[in-house]
CSV table of C-alpha atoms and ligand atoms in Angstrom, one decimal:
chain,number,residue,atom,x,y,z
K,84,MET,CA,-9.0,17.9,-16.6
K,85,LYS,CA,-5.6,18.3,-16.4
K,86,ILE,CA,-3.8,14.3,-16.9
K,87,GLU,CA,-0.5,15.1,-16.8
K,88,GLU,CA,1.0,15.7,-13.5
K,89,VAL,CA,-0.8,13.7,-11.3
K,90,LYS,CA,0.9,12.4,-8.6
K,91,SER,CA,0.8,9.1,-7.1
K,92,THR,CA,-1.2,9.5,-3.6
K,93,THR,CA,-0.9,5.9,-2.4
K,94,LYS,CA,-0.8,5.7,1.4
K,95,THR,CA,2.6,4.2,2.8
K,96,GLN,CA,1.3,1.0,4.4
K,97,ARG,CA,1.8,0.0,7.9
K,98,ILE,CA,3.4,-3.3,7.5
K,99,ALA,CA,6.1,-3.5,9.3
K,100,ALA,CA,4.7,-7.2,11.3
K,101,HIS,CA,4.4,-8.6,7.6
K,102,THR,CA,7.6,-7.6,5.9
K,103,HIS,CA,8.7,-11.3,5.4
K,104,VAL,CA,5.5,-11.9,3.1
K,105,LYS,CA,6.0,-12.1,-0.6
K,106,GLY,CA,3.2,-13.3,-2.6
K,107,LEU,CA,0.7,-16.4,-1.7
K,108,GLY,CA,3.5,-19.1,-2.6
K,109,LEU,CA,1.4,-20.6,-5.0
K,110,ASN,CA,3.0,-23.1,-8.1
K,111,GLU,CA,1.4,-22.3,-11.7
K,112,ASN,CA,-1.5,-25.1,-10.8
K,113,GLY,CA,-2.8,-22.7,-7.8
K,114,THR,CA,-1.6,-25.0,-5.0
K,115,ALA,CA,-0.3,-23.8,-2.1
K,116,ILE,CA,3.7,-25.1,-1.6
K,117,PRO,CA,3.7,-25.6,1.8
K,118,ILE,CA,6.6,-22.9,2.8
K,119,ALA,CA,6.9,-20.3,0.5
K,120,ALA,CA,7.1,-16.6,-0.4
K,121,GLY,CA,7.2,-16.1,3.4
K,122,LEU,CA,3.7,-18.0,4.2
K,123,VAL,CA,3.4,-21.5,5.8
K,124,GLY,CA,0.3,-23.5,6.1
K,125,GLN,CA,-2.8,-22.4,5.9
K,126,GLU,CA,-3.3,-24.4,2.4
K,127,ALA,CA,-6.7,-23.8,1.7
K,128,GLY,CA,-6.8,-19.8,2.5
K,129,ARG,CA,-4.3,-19.3,0.2
K,130,GLU,CA,-5.6,-21.4,-2.7
K,131,ALA,CA,-9.0,-19.7,-2.0
K,132,ALA,CA,-7.0,-16.1,-2.2
K,133,GLY,CA,-5.1,-17.5,-5.3
K,134,VAL,CA,-8.5,-17.8,-6.8
K,135,ILE,CA,-9.6,-14.8,-6.2
K,136,VAL,CA,-6.1,-13.3,-7.5
K,137,GLU,CA,-6.7,-14.9,-10.9
K,138,LEU,CA,-10.8,-13.4,-11.1
K,139,ILE,CA,-9.4,-10.0,-10.0
K,140,LYS,CA,-6.6,-10.3,-12.8
K,141,ALA,CA,-9.5,-11.4,-15.3
K,142,LYS,CA,-11.5,-8.9,-14.6
K,143,LYS,CA,-14.2,-10.7,-13.1
K,144,MET,CA,-14.4,-9.8,-9.9
K,145,ALA,CA,-15.3,-5.8,-9.7
K,146,GLY,CA,-18.1,-4.4,-7.3
K,147,ARG,CA,-17.4,-8.3,-5.7
K,148,ALA,CA,-16.2,-8.7,-2.1
K,149,VAL,CA,-14.3,-11.3,0.0
K,150,LEU,CA,-14.2,-12.0,3.8
K,151,LEU,CA,-11.1,-13.3,5.8
K,152,ALA,CA,-12.8,-14.9,8.9
K,153,GLY,CA,-10.9,-16.5,11.8
K,154,PRO,CA,-9.6,-16.3,14.9
K,155,PRO,CA,-6.8,-13.7,15.9
K,156,GLY,CA,-3.5,-14.6,14.5
K,157,THR,CA,-4.2,-16.6,12.3
K,158,GLY,CA,-2.9,-14.6,9.0
K,159,LYS,CA,-5.7,-12.7,8.2
K,160,THR,CA,-3.9,-9.6,7.4
K,161,ALA,CA,-0.8,-11.5,5.9
K,162,LEU,CA,-3.2,-13.2,3.4
K,163,ALA,CA,-4.3,-9.6,2.0
K,164,LEU,CA,-1.1,-8.4,1.8
K,165,ALA,CA,0.2,-11.4,-0.1
K,166,ILE,CA,-3.0,-11.0,-2.3
K,167,ALA,CA,-1.7,-7.5,-2.8
K,168,GLN,CA,1.5,-8.8,-3.5
K,169,ASP,CA,0.4,-11.4,-6.2
K,170,LEU,CA,-1.6,-8.8,-8.2
K,171,GLY,CA,1.6,-6.4,-8.7
K,172,ASN,CA,1.9,-3.0,-8.6
K,173,LYS,CA,-0.2,-2.4,-11.5
K,174,VAL,CA,-3.0,-2.9,-9.4
K,175,PRO,CA,-4.2,-0.6,-7.0
K,176,PHE,CA,-4.0,-1.9,-3.5
K,177,CYS,CA,-5.4,0.3,-0.9
K,178,PRO,CA,-5.2,-0.8,2.6
K,179,MET,CA,-7.6,0.6,5.7
K,180,VAL,CA,-9.0,-0.5,9.2
K,181,GLY,CA,-12.5,-0.2,10.0
K,182,SER,CA,-11.7,2.3,12.8
K,183,GLU,CA,-10.2,5.0,10.1
K,184,VAL,CA,-13.8,6.0,9.3
K,185,TYR,CA,-14.5,7.6,12.9
K,186,SER,CA,-12.9,11.5,12.9
K,187,SER,CA,-14.5,14.4,14.4
K,188,GLU,CA,-13.7,16.5,11.1
K,189,ILE,CA,-14.8,14.1,8.1
K,190,LYS,CA,-17.7,12.2,7.7
K,191,LYS,CA,-17.5,8.2,7.6
K,192,THR,CA,-18.8,8.1,4.2
K,193,GLU,CA,-16.3,10.3,2.7
K,194,VAL,CA,-13.8,8.5,4.3
K,195,LEU,CA,-15.1,5.5,3.0
K,196,MET,CA,-15.3,7.2,-0.8
K,197,GLU,CA,-11.9,8.7,-0.5
K,198,ASN,CA,-10.8,4.8,-0.1
K,199,PHE,CA,-13.1,3.7,-3.0
K,200,ARG,CA,-11.6,5.9,-5.2
K,201,ARG,CA,-7.6,4.9,-3.9
K,202,ALA,CA,-8.6,1.3,-5.2
K,203,ILE,CA,-9.6,1.8,-8.6
K,204,GLY,CA,-7.3,2.4,-11.4
K,205,LEU,CA,-7.2,3.8,-14.7
K,206,ARG,CA,-4.4,3.3,-17.1
K,207,ILE,CA,-4.3,5.8,-19.6
K,208,LYS,CA,-2.5,6.0,-22.8
K,209,GLU,CA,-1.3,9.3,-25.0
K,210,ILE,CA,0.9,9.7,-27.3
K,211,LYS,CA,3.7,12.5,-26.3
K,212,GLU,CA,6.5,14.6,-27.7
K,213,VAL,CA,9.4,13.3,-26.0
K,214,TYR,CA,13.2,13.6,-25.6
K,215,GLU,CA,14.2,10.3,-24.4
K,216,GLY,CA,17.8,8.6,-24.3
K,217,GLU,CA,20.6,7.2,-21.9
K,218,VAL,CA,21.8,10.2,-20.1
K,219,THR,CA,25.5,10.9,-20.8
K,220,GLU,CA,26.3,14.5,-19.6
K,221,MET,CA,24.9,16.8,-16.9
K,222,THR,CA,26.0,19.7,-16.2
K,223,PRO,CA,24.0,22.7,-14.4
K,224,VAL,CA,25.2,25.9,-15.7
K,225,GLU,CA,25.7,28.4,-12.2
K,226,THR,CA,25.4,32.1,-12.5
K,227,GLU,CA,25.5,34.8,-9.3
K,228,ASN,CA,22.4,35.3,-8.3
K,229,PRO,CA,20.7,38.3,-9.8
K,230,PHE,CA,19.4,39.3,-6.5
K,231,GLY,CA,22.4,39.9,-5.2
K,232,GLY,CA,23.7,37.4,-1.6
K,233,TYR,CA,26.1,35.2,-1.9
K,234,GLY,CA,24.5,32.3,-3.4
K,235,LYS,CA,24.3,31.1,-6.7
K,236,THR,CA,21.9,29.9,-9.0
K,237,VAL,CA,21.5,27.7,-11.7
K,238,SER,CA,20.6,29.1,-14.5
K,239,HIS,CA,20.2,26.0,-16.7
K,240,VAL,CA,21.2,22.9,-17.3
K,241,ILE,CA,22.9,21.2,-20.0
K,242,ILE,CA,22.0,17.4,-20.8
K,243,GLY,CA,23.0,14.7,-23.3
K,244,LEU,CA,21.3,12.1,-24.5
K,245,LYS,CA,21.7,9.3,-26.2
K,246,THR,CA,19.9,6.7,-28.3
K,247,ILE,CA,20.9,4.0,-30.8
K,248,LYS,CA,20.6,6.7,-33.6
K,249,GLY,CA,22.1,9.2,-32.0
K,250,THR,CA,22.9,12.1,-29.6
K,251,LYS,CA,21.6,15.2,-28.8
K,252,GLN,CA,22.5,18.2,-26.0
K,253,LEU,CA,19.7,19.9,-25.0
K,254,LYS,CA,19.7,23.5,-22.8
K,255,LEU,CA,17.2,23.0,-20.1
K,256,ASP,CA,15.5,25.1,-17.1
K,257,PRO,CA,16.4,24.8,-13.9
K,258,SER,CA,13.0,23.4,-12.7
K,259,ILE,CA,13.2,20.5,-15.2
K,260,TYR,CA,16.9,20.5,-13.2
K,261,GLU,CA,14.8,20.3,-9.9
K,262,SER,CA,12.7,17.2,-11.6
K,263,LEU,CA,16.0,15.2,-12.7
K,264,GLN,CA,17.1,15.7,-8.8
K,265,LYS,CA,13.8,14.5,-7.8
K,266,GLU,CA,13.9,11.4,-10.0
K,267,LYS,CA,17.4,11.1,-9.2
K,268,VAL,CA,19.0,10.4,-12.3
K,269,GLN,CA,22.3,10.3,-12.9
K,270,ILE,CA,24.7,9.7,-16.1
K,271,GLY,CA,24.0,6.2,-17.2
K,272,ASP,CA,20.3,6.4,-16.7
K,273,VAL,CA,17.6,6.0,-19.1
K,274,ILE,CA,15.1,8.6,-18.9
K,275,TYR,CA,12.7,10.3,-21.0
K,276,ILE,CA,11.5,14.5,-20.7
K,277,GLU,CA,8.2,15.5,-22.1
K,278,ALA,CA,8.5,18.4,-24.2
K,279,ASN,CA,4.8,19.9,-23.1
K,280,THR,CA,5.6,19.9,-19.7
K,281,GLY,CA,8.9,19.3,-19.0
K,282,ALA,CA,8.1,16.3,-16.5
K,283,VAL,CA,11.0,13.8,-16.1
K,284,LYS,CA,10.7,9.8,-16.2
K,285,ARG,CA,13.6,7.8,-15.1
K,286,GLN,CA,12.9,4.4,-16.5
K,287,GLY,CA,16.2,2.6,-15.2
K,288,ARG,CA,19.5,2.2,-15.5
K,289,SER,CA,21.2,1.3,-19.1
K,290,ASP,CA,21.6,-2.0,-19.9
K,291,THR,CA,25.4,-1.4,-21.0
K,292,PHE,CA,25.7,-0.6,-17.6
K,293,ALA,CA,24.1,-4.7,-16.1
K,294,THR,CA,27.9,-5.8,-15.6
K,295,GLU,CA,28.5,-3.2,-12.8
K,296,TYR,CA,28.4,-3.9,-9.4
K,297,ASP,CA,24.9,-2.7,-8.4
K,298,LEU,CA,22.0,-3.9,-5.9
K,299,GLU,CA,19.6,-6.0,-7.2
K,300,ALA,CA,16.9,-3.6,-6.7
K,301,GLU,CA,18.1,-2.1,-10.1
K,302,GLN,CA,16.2,-2.2,-13.1
K,303,TYR,CA,18.0,-2.1,-16.5
K,304,VAL,CA,16.3,-1.4,-19.6
K,305,PRO,CA,17.6,-1.3,-23.2
K,306,LEU,CA,19.3,1.8,-25.2
K,307,PRO,CA,16.2,3.4,-26.5
K,308,LYS,CA,15.6,3.1,-30.3
K,309,GLY,CA,14.8,6.1,-32.8
K,310,GLU,CA,15.9,9.8,-32.8
K,311,VAL,CA,16.5,11.5,-29.4
K,312,HIS,CA,13.4,13.5,-30.3
K,313,LYS,CA,10.1,12.0,-31.0
K,314,LYS,CA,6.8,10.9,-30.5
K,315,LYS,CA,5.9,8.3,-27.5
K,316,GLU,CA,3.2,6.3,-26.5
K,317,ILE,CA,3.3,6.9,-22.6
K,318,VAL,CA,1.5,4.6,-20.4
K,319,GLN,CA,-0.1,6.2,-16.9
K,320,ASP,CA,-1.2,4.4,-14.3
K,321,VAL,CA,-3.3,6.5,-12.0
K,322,THR,CA,-6.3,6.3,-9.5
K,323,LEU,CA,-9.5,8.0,-9.6
K,324,HIS,CA,-8.5,9.6,-6.4
K,325,ASP,CA,-5.4,10.8,-7.8
K,326,LEU,CA,-7.3,12.5,-10.2
K,327,ASP,CA,-9.8,14.3,-7.7
K,328,VAL,CA,-6.6,15.6,-5.3
K,329,ALA,CA,-5.1,17.2,-8.8
K,330,ASN,CA,-8.2,18.7,-10.0
K,331,ALA,CA,-9.2,19.9,-6.6
K,332,ARG,CA,-9.6,23.5,-6.2
K,333,PRO,CA,-7.7,25.3,-3.4
K,334,GLN,CA,-10.4,26.9,-1.3
K,335,GLY,CA,-11.2,30.9,-1.5
K,336,GLY,CA,-10.4,33.2,-4.0
K,337,GLN,CA,-7.6,35.0,-5.0
K,338,ASP,CA,-7.5,38.0,-3.2
K,339,ILE,CA,-4.6,38.8,-0.4
K,340,MET,CA,-6.1,37.8,2.4
K,341,SER,CA,-7.1,34.3,1.2
K,342,MET,CA,-3.1,34.3,-0.3
K,343,MET,CA,-2.2,35.2,3.9
K,344,GLY,CA,-4.4,32.3,4.7
K,345,GLN,CA,-2.6,30.4,2.5
K,346,LEU,CA,0.7,30.7,3.7
K,347,ILE,CA,0.1,30.1,7.0
K,348,LYS,CA,-2.3,27.3,7.0
K,349,PRO,CA,-1.5,24.3,4.6
K,350,LYS,CA,-2.7,24.8,1.2
K,351,LYS,CA,-6.3,22.9,2.0
K,352,THR,CA,-8.0,21.4,-1.3
K,353,GLU,CA,-11.6,20.2,-1.4
K,354,ILE,CA,-13.1,17.4,-3.3
K,355,THR,CA,-16.7,17.8,-3.7
K,356,ASP,CA,-19.5,15.4,-4.8
K,357,LYS,CA,-19.6,17.5,-8.0
K,358,LEU,CA,-16.1,17.1,-8.9
K,359,ARG,CA,-16.0,13.6,-8.2
K,360,LYS,CA,-18.8,13.4,-10.5
K,361,GLU,CA,-17.2,15.7,-13.2
K,362,ILE,CA,-14.3,13.0,-12.8
K,363,ASN,CA,-16.1,10.3,-13.1
K,364,LYS,CA,-17.8,12.0,-16.5
K,365,VAL,CA,-14.4,12.6,-18.1
K,366,VAL,CA,-13.2,9.3,-17.4
K,367,ASN,CA,-16.2,7.3,-18.9
K,368,LYS,CA,-15.5,9.4,-22.1
K,369,TYR,CA,-12.0,8.8,-22.2
K,370,ILE,CA,-12.8,4.8,-21.7
K,371,ASP,CA,-15.4,4.8,-24.5
K,372,GLN,CA,-12.7,6.6,-26.6
K,373,GLY,CA,-10.1,4.3,-25.9
K,374,ILE,CA,-8.1,6.1,-24.4
K,375,ALA,CA,-8.4,5.0,-20.9
K,376,GLU,CA,-8.8,1.8,-19.4
K,377,LEU,CA,-10.4,0.9,-16.3
K,378,VAL,CA,-8.4,-1.3,-13.6
K,379,PRO,CA,-10.3,-2.4,-10.8
K,380,GLY,CA,-8.1,-2.3,-7.8
K,381,VAL,CA,-8.2,-3.9,-3.8
K,382,LEU,CA,-10.0,-1.8,-1.2
K,383,PHE,CA,-9.1,-4.1,2.0
K,384,ILE,CA,-10.8,-3.1,5.0
K,385,ASP,CA,-9.4,-5.1,8.5
K,386,GLU,CA,-11.3,-5.3,11.5
K,387,VAL,CA,-14.4,-4.8,9.5
K,388,HIS,CA,-16.4,-5.2,12.4
K,389,MET,CA,-15.5,-1.8,13.4
K,390,LEU,CA,-17.7,-0.2,11.0
K,391,ASP,CA,-21.1,0.8,11.8
K,392,ILE,CA,-24.7,0.2,9.9
K,393,GLU,CA,-24.3,3.2,8.0
K,394,CYS,CA,-20.6,2.5,6.8
K,395,PHE,CA,-22.8,-1.0,6.1
K,396,THR,CA,-25.6,0.4,4.0
K,397,TYR,CA,-22.9,3.0,1.9
K,398,LEU,CA,-20.7,0.2,1.1
K,399,HIS,CA,-23.5,-2.0,-0.1
K,400,ARG,CA,-24.8,0.9,-2.6
K,401,ALA,CA,-21.3,1.5,-3.5
K,402,LEU,CA,-20.4,-1.6,-4.4
K,403,GLU,CA,-23.5,-1.4,-7.2
K,404,SER,CA,-22.0,1.1,-8.7
K,405,SER,CA,-20.0,0.9,-12.1
K,406,LEU,CA,-16.6,2.1,-10.7
K,407,ALA,CA,-16.4,-0.2,-8.0
K,408,PRO,CA,-13.0,-1.9,-6.8
K,409,ILE,CA,-13.1,-5.5,-5.3
K,410,VAL,CA,-13.4,-5.1,-1.4
K,411,ILE,CA,-11.6,-7.7,1.1
K,412,PHE,CA,-12.9,-7.3,4.1
K,413,ALA,CA,-11.1,-9.3,7.5
K,414,THR,CA,-12.7,-10.2,10.7
K,415,ASN,CA,-11.9,-11.7,14.1
K,416,ARG,CA,-15.5,-11.6,15.3
K,417,GLY,CA,-17.9,-14.5,15.4
K,418,ARG,CA,-21.8,-13.8,16.1
K,419,CYS,CA,-22.0,-10.1,17.3
K,420,THR,CA,-24.2,-6.9,17.6
K,421,ILE,CA,-23.6,-4.7,14.2
K,422,LYS,CA,-22.4,-1.3,15.5
K,423,GLY,CA,-24.9,1.3,15.4
K,424,THR,CA,-28.0,-0.5,16.2
K,425,GLU,CA,-29.8,-1.5,18.9
K,426,ASP,CA,-29.2,-5.2,19.1
K,427,ILE,CA,-29.5,-6.6,15.7
K,428,GLN,CA,-26.9,-9.7,15.9
K,429,SER,CA,-25.4,-11.0,12.9
K,430,PRO,CA,-22.3,-13.2,12.1
K,431,HIS,CA,-19.2,-11.2,11.6
K,432,GLY,CA,-21.2,-8.1,12.9
K,433,MET,CA,-21.7,-7.6,9.1
K,434,PRO,CA,-25.6,-6.8,8.1
K,435,LEU,CA,-27.1,-10.2,6.8
K,436,ASP,CA,-27.8,-8.8,2.9
K,437,LEU,CA,-24.2,-7.5,2.6
K,438,LEU,CA,-22.7,-11.3,3.9
K,439,ASP,CA,-24.9,-12.7,1.2
K,440,ARG,CA,-23.2,-11.3,-1.5
K,441,ILE,CA,-19.5,-11.9,-0.1
K,442,MET,CA,-17.4,-14.8,-0.9
K,443,ILE,CA,-16.1,-15.9,2.4
K,444,ILE,CA,-12.4,-17.5,3.0
K,445,ARG,CA,-11.6,-19.3,6.6
K,446,THR,CA,-8.8,-19.1,8.2
K,447,LEU,CA,-7.7,-21.9,10.6
K,448,PRO,CA,-5.5,-21.8,13.8
K,449,TYR,CA,-2.1,-22.8,13.1
K,450,ARG,CA,-0.4,-26.3,14.3
K,451,ILE,CA,2.6,-26.4,16.4
K,452,GLU,CA,4.9,-26.9,13.5
K,453,ASP,CA,3.4,-24.4,11.4
K,454,MET,CA,4.0,-21.3,14.2
K,455,ILE,CA,7.3,-23.0,14.6
K,456,GLN,CA,8.4,-22.2,11.1
K,457,ILE,CA,6.7,-19.3,11.4
K,458,ILE,CA,8.0,-17.2,14.2
K,459,LYS,CA,11.3,-19.2,12.6
K,460,ILE,CA,10.8,-17.0,9.4
K,461,ARG,CA,9.8,-13.7,11.7
K,462,ALA,CA,12.9,-13.9,13.9
K,463,HIS,CA,15.4,-14.1,10.6
K,464,THR,CA,13.3,-11.5,9.1
K,465,GLU,CA,14.2,-9.0,12.4
K,466,GLY,CA,17.8,-10.4,12.6
K,467,ILE,CA,17.3,-12.0,15.7
K,468,PRO,CA,19.2,-15.0,16.7
K,469,ILE,CA,17.4,-17.8,18.7
K,470,GLU,CA,18.0,-21.0,19.7
K,471,ASP,CA,15.6,-23.8,18.2
K,472,ASP,CA,14.1,-25.0,21.6
K,473,CYS,CA,13.1,-21.3,21.9
K,474,LEU,CA,11.1,-21.9,18.5
K,475,GLN,CA,9.7,-25.0,20.7
K,476,LEU,CA,8.3,-22.8,23.7
K,477,LEU,CA,7.3,-19.9,21.7
K,478,ALA,CA,5.0,-21.7,19.6
K,479,GLU,CA,3.5,-23.6,22.7
K,480,ILE,CA,3.0,-20.2,23.6
K,481,GLY,CA,1.3,-19.1,20.6
K,482,ASP,CA,-0.6,-22.0,20.8
K,483,LYS,CA,-2.3,-20.9,24.6
K,484,THR,CA,-2.6,-17.3,23.0
K,485,THR,CA,-2.4,-16.4,20.0
K,486,LEU,CA,0.6,-16.3,17.0
K,487,ARG,CA,0.7,-13.0,17.1
K,488,TYR,CA,1.4,-12.4,20.7
K,489,ALA,CA,4.2,-15.3,20.6
K,490,VAL,CA,5.9,-13.3,17.8
K,491,GLN,CA,5.7,-10.3,19.6
K,492,LEU,CA,7.4,-11.4,22.4
K,493,LEU,CA,10.5,-11.7,20.0
K,494,THR,CA,12.0,-8.1,20.0
K,495,PRO,CA,11.7,-7.9,24.2
K,496,SER,CA,13.6,-11.1,24.3
K,497,SER,CA,16.5,-10.4,22.0
K,498,ILE,CA,16.6,-6.9,24.3
K,499,LEU,CA,16.6,-9.4,27.4
K,500,ALA,CA,19.4,-11.6,25.5
K,501,ARG,CA,21.3,-8.8,25.0
K,502,ILE,CA,21.2,-7.2,28.8
K,503,ASN,CA,22.2,-10.8,30.0
K,504,GLY,CA,25.4,-10.4,27.9
K,505,LYS,CA,23.9,-13.5,25.4
K,506,ASP,CA,24.1,-13.4,21.1
K,507,LYS,CA,21.2,-15.5,21.1
K,508,ILE,CA,17.9,-15.7,22.8
K,509,ASN,CA,17.5,-18.9,25.1
K,510,LYS,CA,14.5,-20.2,27.0
K,511,GLU,CA,15.1,-18.0,30.1
K,512,GLU,CA,14.4,-14.9,28.3
K,513,ILE,CA,11.2,-16.0,27.0
K,514,GLU,CA,9.8,-17.4,30.2
K,515,GLU,CA,10.8,-13.9,31.8
K,516,CYS,CA,8.9,-12.0,29.1
K,517,ASN,CA,5.9,-14.5,28.9
K,518,ASP,CA,5.8,-13.4,32.6
K,519,LEU,CA,6.2,-9.7,32.2
K,520,PHE,CA,3.6,-9.9,29.6
K,521,PHE,CA,0.3,-10.7,29.0
K,522,ASP,CA,-1.7,-11.7,26.3
K,523,ALA,CA,-5.4,-10.5,25.4
K,524,LYS,CA,-6.9,-13.8,27.1
K,525,SER,CA,-4.9,-14.2,30.5
K,526,SER,CA,-5.4,-10.2,30.8
K,527,ALA,CA,-9.2,-10.7,30.8
K,528,LYS,CA,-9.3,-13.9,33.0
K,529,LEU,CA,-7.3,-11.9,35.6
K,530,LEU,CA,-9.8,-8.8,35.4
K,531,GLN,CA,-12.8,-11.5,35.9
K,532,GLU,CA,-11.1,-12.7,38.9
K,533,GLU,CA,-10.0,-9.8,40.6
K,534,GLU,CA,-12.8,-7.7,39.1
K,535,ASP,CA,-13.9,-5.8,42.8
K,536,LYS,CA,-10.3,-4.6,42.6
K,537,TYR,CA,-10.5,-2.3,39.9
K,538,LEU,CA,-12.4,1.3,39.3
K,539,LYS,CA,-15.6,0.9,37.5
Z,777,LIG,N1,0.8,-18.5,7.4
Z,777,LIG,C1,1.7,-17.1,7.6
Z,777,LIG,N2,2.9,-17.3,7.3
Z,777,LIG,C2,3.8,-16.8,7.7
Z,777,LIG,N3,3.6,-15.7,8.5
Z,777,LIG,C3,2.3,-15.5,9.1
Z,777,LIG,C4,1.2,-16.4,8.7
Z,777,LIG,N4,0.5,-16.2,9.3
Z,777,LIG,C5,0.3,-15.2,9.8
Z,777,LIG,N5,1.6,-14.7,9.7
Z,777,LIG,C6,2.1,-13.6,10.8
Z,777,LIG,O1,1.8,-14.1,12.1
Z,777,LIG,C7,1.2,-12.7,12.3
Z,777,LIG,C8,0.0,-12.5,13.1
Z,777,LIG,O2,-0.5,-12.8,12.1
Z,777,LIG,P1,-2.0,-12.0,11.4
Z,777,LIG,O3,-2.0,-11.8,9.8
Z,777,LIG,O4,-1.4,-10.3,11.9
Z,777,LIG,O5,-3.4,-12.5,11.8
Z,777,LIG,P2,-5.1,-12.0,12.0
Z,777,LIG,O6,-4.8,-10.7,11.0
Z,777,LIG,O7,-5.5,-13.1,11.3
Z,777,LIG,O8,-5.2,-11.5,13.5
Z,777,LIG,C9,1.9,-11.6,11.3
Z,777,LIG,O9,3.3,-11.2,11.7
Z,777,LIG,C10,1.7,-12.4,10.2
Z,777,LIG,O10,2.8,-11.8,9.4
Z,778,LIG,MG1,-5.4,-9.1,11.4
């Protein structure tokens, strides 16, 4: 099994509506600060979520599940993302929406299994031979393209590395130059290069540059101790899914036809049950030997009522396995029929035996004052200037409809304001937008009133 070159397969998240959420906003005792880390109100829910974060950090939650239940727009998704923020980026967090399981090409259980394994982390510690130091020089050496033509190619790279103890100049293969560029390495960065694989890792900016005017996102690291060439303990965080992908073999043999196929189609890899079992075996061996440590992360399944009975049965069984993440569900449904059954009614549309092992966190509708604050934060995050009395009006609209609807009115209102030649949103724009668009409830009501006019 290869471990060195595993690439992260973290999903890029669609969190545009929640960019202002930076954490749960709790103090050291776990009490919710009324407005903190981008979150407002919903104190009980936030404190309960804080307990979950503590349990996860203490590794007492694996194989357990939490349900966030509440009406639309009460911050369930926002809370789940805040949990992810508070867990930090060392704990895997895999968000998905219930409806993702439906596809004509992939089995529902396969989708669930893949996401399960994205949420289980493995921290691997290995001693490796590396060259480490602050980059003092980086010079690509070019030669004429040996195949003719006009271009030049990089034949090798000269790189200088400095530690407290000394400096070393290395001559590197052009492939390493590509990795250097991929990691955006610049002079003054601290990096290490693995001797065996040539993999490059940028650790941060050398702290001798810490006074330079720079983006706050920059991470500064001290000049490494010891020699440039040394043995170093390298910690790698990967997920089981990363390992699955890295070890999946490309389909087909090595004959010319399949090579042609690979040129045409994107390279297809297949992760089979057998492969996963093999990987589990190796992973368990590594854990036993103390080389690797299991880091159960979080699988977040939003809109869980979209799952059907087959998925629920599968999930229930998967939660029993020794390699299981923590699962956080969210739903805005009350009592309803479980998908995929004739007429089994159940709370939140989930089977009772699964519900039975779940801890439930309720989210409650917001007070007007809370909504004003949330809309204010959103307007600020989106860079939309708005009059104070408009916040009140939007909050009242949110109270009648949902918070999400009110938040969504911000952007079209700001566009209207610009058309009307204003630099701030006024009440008129909001009222006009509110007339132009319908929220779910009033649309449903209209449909009921005018039922006979629509096709059935
Ligand atoms: N307590 C809160 N503090 C700040 N923003 C919130 C809070 N609750 C919800 N929001 C924001 O309001 C909008 C709607 O909330 P959302 O989490 O999508 O609700 P739900 O998932 O319960 O339907 C989102 O933009 C969300 O980030
Ligand atoms: Mg939601």
